[in-house]
mmCIF file with all atom_site columns, C-alpha atoms in Angstrom:
data_model
loop_
_atom_site.group_PDB
_atom_site.id
_atom_site.type_symbol
_atom_site.label_atom_id
_atom_site.label_alt_id
_atom_site.label_comp_id
_atom_site.label_asym_id
_atom_site.label_entity_id
_atom_site.label_seq_id
_atom_site.pdbx_PDB_ins_code
_atom_site.Cartn_x
_atom_site.Cartn_y
_atom_site.Cartn_z
_atom_site.occupancy
_atom_site.B_iso_or_equiv
_atom_site.pdbx_formal_charge
_atom_site.auth_seq_id
_atom_site.auth_comp_id
_atom_site.auth_asym_id
_atom_site.auth_atom_id
_atom_site.pdbx_PDB_model_num
ATOM 1   C CA . MET A 1 1   ? 82.852  107.607 121.144 1.00 0.00 ? 406 MET A CA 1
ATOM 2   C CA . VAL A 1 2   ? 85.792  106.445 118.580 1.00 0.00 ? 407 VAL A CA 1
ATOM 3   C CA . ASP A 1 3   ? 84.224  105.840 115.128 1.00 0.00 ? 408 ASP A CA 1
ATOM 4   C CA . SER A 1 4   ? 85.467  102.552 113.716 1.00 0.00 ? 409 SER A CA 1
ATOM 5   C CA . PHE A 1 5   ? 87.343  105.033 110.649 1.00 0.00 ? 410 PHE A CA 1
ATOM 6   C CA . GLU A 1 6   ? 88.955  106.631 114.176 1.00 0.00 ? 411 GLU A CA 1
ATOM 7   C CA . GLU A 1 7   ? 90.076  103.696 115.170 1.00 0.00 ? 412 GLU A CA 1
ATOM 8   C CA . ARG A 1 8   ? 91.018  101.632 112.034 1.00 0.00 ? 413 ARG A CA 1
ATOM 9   C CA . ILE A 1 9   ? 93.150  105.309 111.660 1.00 0.00 ? 414 ILE A CA 1
ATOM 10  C CA . TYR A 1 10  ? 94.856  105.139 115.045 1.00 0.00 ? 415 TYR A CA 1
ATOM 11  C CA . GLU A 1 11  ? 95.743  101.254 114.696 1.00 0.00 ? 416 GLU A CA 1
ATOM 12  C CA . LEU A 1 12  ? 97.502  101.881 110.987 1.00 0.00 ? 417 LEU A CA 1
ATOM 13  C CA . VAL A 1 13  ? 99.519  105.335 112.539 1.00 0.00 ? 418 VAL A CA 1
ATOM 14  C CA . ARG A 1 14  ? 99.871  104.326 115.613 1.00 0.00 ? 419 ARG A CA 1
ATOM 15  C CA . PRO A 1 15  ? 103.573 101.945 114.617 1.00 0.00 ? 420 PRO A CA 1
ATOM 16  C CA . TYR A 1 16  ? 104.360 105.953 112.449 1.00 0.00 ? 421 TYR A CA 1
ATOM 17  C CA . ALA A 1 17  ? 104.385 107.410 115.995 1.00 0.00 ? 422 ALA A CA 1
ATOM 18  C CA . GLY A 1 18  ? 106.783 106.105 117.919 1.00 0.00 ? 423 GLY A CA 1
ATOM 19  C CA . THR A 1 19  ? 107.405 106.522 121.475 1.00 0.00 ? 424 THR A CA 1
ATOM 20  C CA . TYR A 1 20  ? 109.554 109.115 123.587 1.00 0.00 ? 425 TYR A CA 1
ATOM 21  C CA . LEU A 1 21  ? 113.348 108.152 124.244 1.00 0.00 ? 426 LEU A CA 1
ATOM 22  C CA . PHE A 1 22  ? 113.121 107.248 128.253 1.00 0.00 ? 427 PHE A CA 1
ATOM 23  C CA . ASN A 1 23  ? 110.024 106.724 128.500 1.00 0.00 ? 428 ASN A CA 1
ATOM 24  C CA . ILE A 1 24  ? 108.107 103.594 126.831 1.00 0.00 ? 429 ILE A CA 1
ATOM 25  C CA . LYS A 1 25  ? 104.833 105.739 126.263 1.00 0.00 ? 430 LYS A CA 1
ATOM 26  C CA . GLN A 1 26  ? 102.982 105.966 123.164 1.00 0.00 ? 431 GLN A CA 1
ATOM 27  C CA . VAL A 1 27  ? 102.980 109.443 121.360 1.00 0.00 ? 432 VAL A CA 1
ATOM 28  C CA . GLU A 1 28  ? 98.930  111.081 122.244 1.00 0.00 ? 433 GLU A CA 1
ATOM 29  C CA . LEU A 1 29  ? 97.052  110.665 118.255 1.00 0.00 ? 434 LEU A CA 1
ATOM 30  C CA . THR A 1 30  ? 94.510  112.832 118.096 1.00 0.00 ? 435 THR A CA 1
ATOM 31  C CA . PRO A 1 31  ? 92.566  114.408 115.056 1.00 0.00 ? 436 PRO A CA 1
ATOM 32  C CA . GLU A 1 32  ? 94.839  117.257 115.628 1.00 0.00 ? 437 GLU A CA 1
ATOM 33  C CA . THR A 1 33  ? 97.960  115.083 115.139 1.00 0.00 ? 438 THR A CA 1
ATOM 34  C CA . ASP A 1 34  ? 100.115 117.036 112.744 1.00 0.00 ? 439 ASP A CA 1
ATOM 35  C CA . LEU A 1 35  ? 101.921 113.468 110.283 1.00 0.00 ? 440 LEU A CA 1
ATOM 36  C CA . ASP A 1 36  ? 105.278 115.410 109.507 1.00 0.00 ? 441 ASP A CA 1
ATOM 37  C CA . THR A 1 37  ? 105.535 118.631 112.707 1.00 0.00 ? 442 THR A CA 1
ATOM 38  C CA . ASP A 1 38  ? 103.751 116.061 115.753 1.00 0.00 ? 443 ASP A CA 1
ATOM 39  C CA . LEU A 1 39  ? 104.790 112.934 114.449 1.00 0.00 ? 444 LEU A CA 1
ATOM 40  C CA . GLY A 1 40  ? 108.729 113.650 112.455 1.00 0.00 ? 445 GLY A CA 1
ATOM 41  C CA . ILE A 1 41  ? 107.200 111.503 110.127 1.00 0.00 ? 446 ILE A CA 1
ATOM 42  C CA . ASP A 1 42  ? 109.537 111.448 106.388 1.00 0.00 ? 447 ASP A CA 1
ATOM 43  C CA . GLU A 1 43  ? 108.356 111.508 103.022 1.00 0.00 ? 448 GLU A CA 1
ATOM 44  C CA . LEU A 1 44  ? 109.002 107.437 103.133 1.00 0.00 ? 449 LEU A CA 1
ATOM 45  C CA . GLU A 1 45  ? 107.442 106.618 105.921 1.00 0.00 ? 450 GLU A CA 1
ATOM 46  C CA . ALA A 1 46  ? 104.206 108.677 104.915 1.00 0.00 ? 451 ALA A CA 1
ATOM 47  C CA . GLU A 1 47  ? 103.981 107.473 101.514 1.00 0.00 ? 452 GLU A CA 1
ATOM 48  C CA . ASP A 1 48  ? 104.548 103.729 102.799 1.00 0.00 ? 453 ASP A CA 1
ATOM 49  C CA . LEU A 1 49  ? 101.083 105.300 105.518 1.00 0.00 ? 454 LEU A CA 1
ATOM 50  C CA . MET A 1 50  ? 99.071  106.488 102.707 1.00 0.00 ? 455 MET A CA 1
ATOM 51  C CA . ASN A 1 51  ? 99.884  103.392 100.171 1.00 0.00 ? 456 ASN A CA 1
ATOM 52  C CA . GLU A 1 52  ? 98.590  101.746 103.695 1.00 0.00 ? 457 GLU A CA 1
ATOM 53  C CA . TYR A 1 53  ? 95.321  103.634 104.183 1.00 0.00 ? 458 TYR A CA 1
ATOM 54  C CA . PHE A 1 54  ? 94.172  104.005 100.854 1.00 0.00 ? 459 PHE A CA 1
ATOM 55  C CA . GLN A 1 55  ? 94.282  100.466 100.499 1.00 0.00 ? 460 GLN A CA 1
ATOM 56  C CA . LYS A 1 56  ? 92.891  99.160  104.075 1.00 0.00 ? 461 LYS A CA 1
ATOM 57  C CA . LEU A 1 57  ? 90.027  101.449 104.463 1.00 0.00 ? 462 LEU A CA 1
ATOM 58  C CA . ASN A 1 58  ? 89.323  101.529 100.572 1.00 0.00 ? 463 ASN A CA 1
ATOM 59  C CA . VAL A 1 59  ? 89.484  105.604 100.213 1.00 0.00 ? 464 VAL A CA 1
ATOM 60  C CA . GLU A 1 60  ? 89.995  106.330 96.610  1.00 0.00 ? 465 GLU A CA 1
ATOM 61  C CA . ARG A 1 61  ? 93.544  108.197 96.090  1.00 0.00 ? 466 ARG A CA 1
ATOM 62  C CA . ARG A 1 62  ? 91.857  111.382 93.191  1.00 0.00 ? 467 ARG A CA 1
ATOM 63  C CA . ASN A 1 63  ? 94.636  114.363 93.917  1.00 0.00 ? 468 ASN A CA 1
ATOM 64  C CA . PHE A 1 64  ? 96.671  112.946 96.479  1.00 0.00 ? 469 PHE A CA 1
ATOM 65  C CA . ARG A 1 65  ? 100.072 113.405 95.959  1.00 0.00 ? 470 ARG A CA 1
ATOM 66  C CA . ILE A 1 66  ? 102.749 113.270 98.531  1.00 0.00 ? 471 ILE A CA 1
ATOM 67  C CA . GLU A 1 67  ? 104.502 116.156 97.407  1.00 0.00 ? 472 GLU A CA 1
ATOM 68  C CA . THR A 1 68  ? 102.153 118.570 98.832  1.00 0.00 ? 473 THR A CA 1
ATOM 69  C CA . TYR A 1 69  ? 102.484 117.379 102.122 1.00 0.00 ? 474 TYR A CA 1
ATOM 70  C CA . PHE A 1 70  ? 105.999 117.065 101.648 1.00 0.00 ? 475 PHE A CA 1
ATOM 71  C CA . PRO A 1 71  ? 107.253 119.542 98.692  1.00 0.00 ? 476 PRO A CA 1
ATOM 72  C CA . ASN A 1 72  ? 110.839 118.845 97.050  1.00 0.00 ? 477 ASN A CA 1
ATOM 73  C CA . VAL A 1 73  ? 113.130 121.964 98.660  1.00 0.00 ? 478 VAL A CA 1
ATOM 74  C CA . PRO A 1 74  ? 115.805 122.526 95.762  1.00 0.00 ? 479 PRO A CA 1
ATOM 75  C CA . PHE A 1 75  ? 119.798 122.108 98.045  1.00 0.00 ? 480 PHE A CA 1
ATOM 76  C CA . SER A 1 76  ? 122.298 124.579 98.241  1.00 0.00 ? 481 SER A CA 1
ATOM 77  C CA . TRP A 1 77  ? 126.502 123.174 98.519  1.00 0.00 ? 482 TRP A CA 1
ATOM 78  C CA . ASN A 1 78  ? 126.918 127.249 99.496  1.00 0.00 ? 483 ASN A CA 1
ATOM 79  C CA . PRO A 1 79  ? 126.212 127.218 103.652 1.00 0.00 ? 484 PRO A CA 1
ATOM 80  C CA . PHE A 1 80  ? 126.476 130.197 103.603 1.00 0.00 ? 485 PHE A CA 1
ATOM 81  C CA . LYS A 1 81  ? 122.990 130.454 100.921 1.00 0.00 ? 486 LYS A CA 1
ATOM 82  C CA . GLN A 1 82  ? 119.243 130.519 103.196 1.00 0.00 ? 487 GLN A CA 1
ATOM 83  C CA . THR A 1 83  ? 116.441 128.918 101.889 1.00 0.00 ? 488 THR A CA 1
ATOM 84  C CA . GLU A 1 84  ? 113.741 130.252 102.655 1.00 0.00 ? 489 GLU A CA 1
ATOM 85  C CA . PRO A 1 85  ? 111.148 127.594 104.646 1.00 0.00 ? 490 PRO A CA 1
ATOM 86  C CA . VAL A 1 86  ? 108.501 126.555 102.145 1.00 0.00 ? 491 VAL A CA 1
ATOM 87  C CA . PRO A 1 87  ? 104.958 126.553 102.955 1.00 0.00 ? 492 PRO A CA 1
ATOM 88  C CA . VAL A 1 88  ? 103.011 123.059 103.379 1.00 0.00 ? 493 VAL A CA 1
ATOM 89  C CA . PRO A 1 89  ? 99.605  122.098 104.518 1.00 0.00 ? 494 PRO A CA 1
ATOM 90  C CA . ASP A 1 90  ? 98.516  120.300 107.103 1.00 0.00 ? 495 ASP A CA 1
ATOM 91  C CA . PHE A 1 91  ? 98.641  117.226 106.949 1.00 0.00 ? 496 PHE A CA 1
ATOM 92  C CA . THR A 1 92  ? 96.424  114.969 110.007 1.00 0.00 ? 497 THR A CA 1
ATOM 93  C CA . ILE A 1 93  ? 94.918  112.256 111.475 1.00 0.00 ? 498 ILE A CA 1
ATOM 94  C CA . GLY A 1 94  ? 91.529  114.150 111.176 1.00 0.00 ? 499 GLY A CA 1
ATOM 95  C CA . MET A 1 95  ? 92.447  115.211 106.907 1.00 0.00 ? 500 MET A CA 1
ATOM 96  C CA . MET A 1 96  ? 92.803  110.817 107.270 1.00 0.00 ? 501 MET A CA 1
ATOM 97  C CA . ILE A 1 97  ? 88.800  109.784 109.322 1.00 0.00 ? 502 ILE A CA 1
ATOM 98  C CA . GLU A 1 98  ? 87.024  113.007 107.053 1.00 0.00 ? 503 GLU A CA 1
ATOM 99  C CA . SER A 1 99  ? 88.139  111.225 104.457 1.00 0.00 ? 504 SER A CA 1
ATOM 100 C CA . ALA A 1 100 ? 87.404  107.883 104.604 1.00 0.00 ? 505 ALA A CA 1
ATOM 101 C CA . LYS A 1 101 ? 84.138  108.654 106.098 1.00 0.00 ? 506 LYS A CA 1
ATOM 102 C CA . ALA A 1 102 ? 83.599  110.018 102.207 1.00 0.00 ? 507 ALA A CA 1
ATOM 103 C CA . GLY A 1 103 ? 85.264  106.672 100.663 1.00 0.00 ? 508 GLY A CA 1
ATOM 104 C CA . LYS A 1 104 ? 87.876  109.498 98.725  1.00 0.00 ? 509 LYS A CA 1
ATOM 105 C CA . TRP A 1 105 ? 90.466  111.831 99.463  1.00 0.00 ? 510 TRP A CA 1
ATOM 106 C CA . LEU A 1 106 ? 89.390  115.230 100.381 1.00 0.00 ? 511 LEU A CA 1
ATOM 107 C CA . TYR A 1 107 ? 92.283  117.685 100.466 1.00 0.00 ? 512 TYR A CA 1
ATOM 108 C CA . ASP A 1 108 ? 94.352  118.961 97.110  1.00 0.00 ? 513 ASP A CA 1
#
């Protein structure tokens, strides 16, 4: 059974999820769906989504910072210089669901 928080969060995320290129099929959303890796949501879209999430679901922001999930990566003009990948924590729909149930962002 899907609770109302899940349904409302899926409704919020759906416009950001896109569709497959040649098949008008919606991307399946689950609690395990990662916003940046699975859906390809960029930093600005994620920030818009989360602002809407906090406002519409009345979830307290607490320590939420978009930079936690989309850190600034130093830019180099040198094409031969390889930068180390920056490890980032998961950023999933499940995190949004659990935080909505608690009424506050539960993750740092």
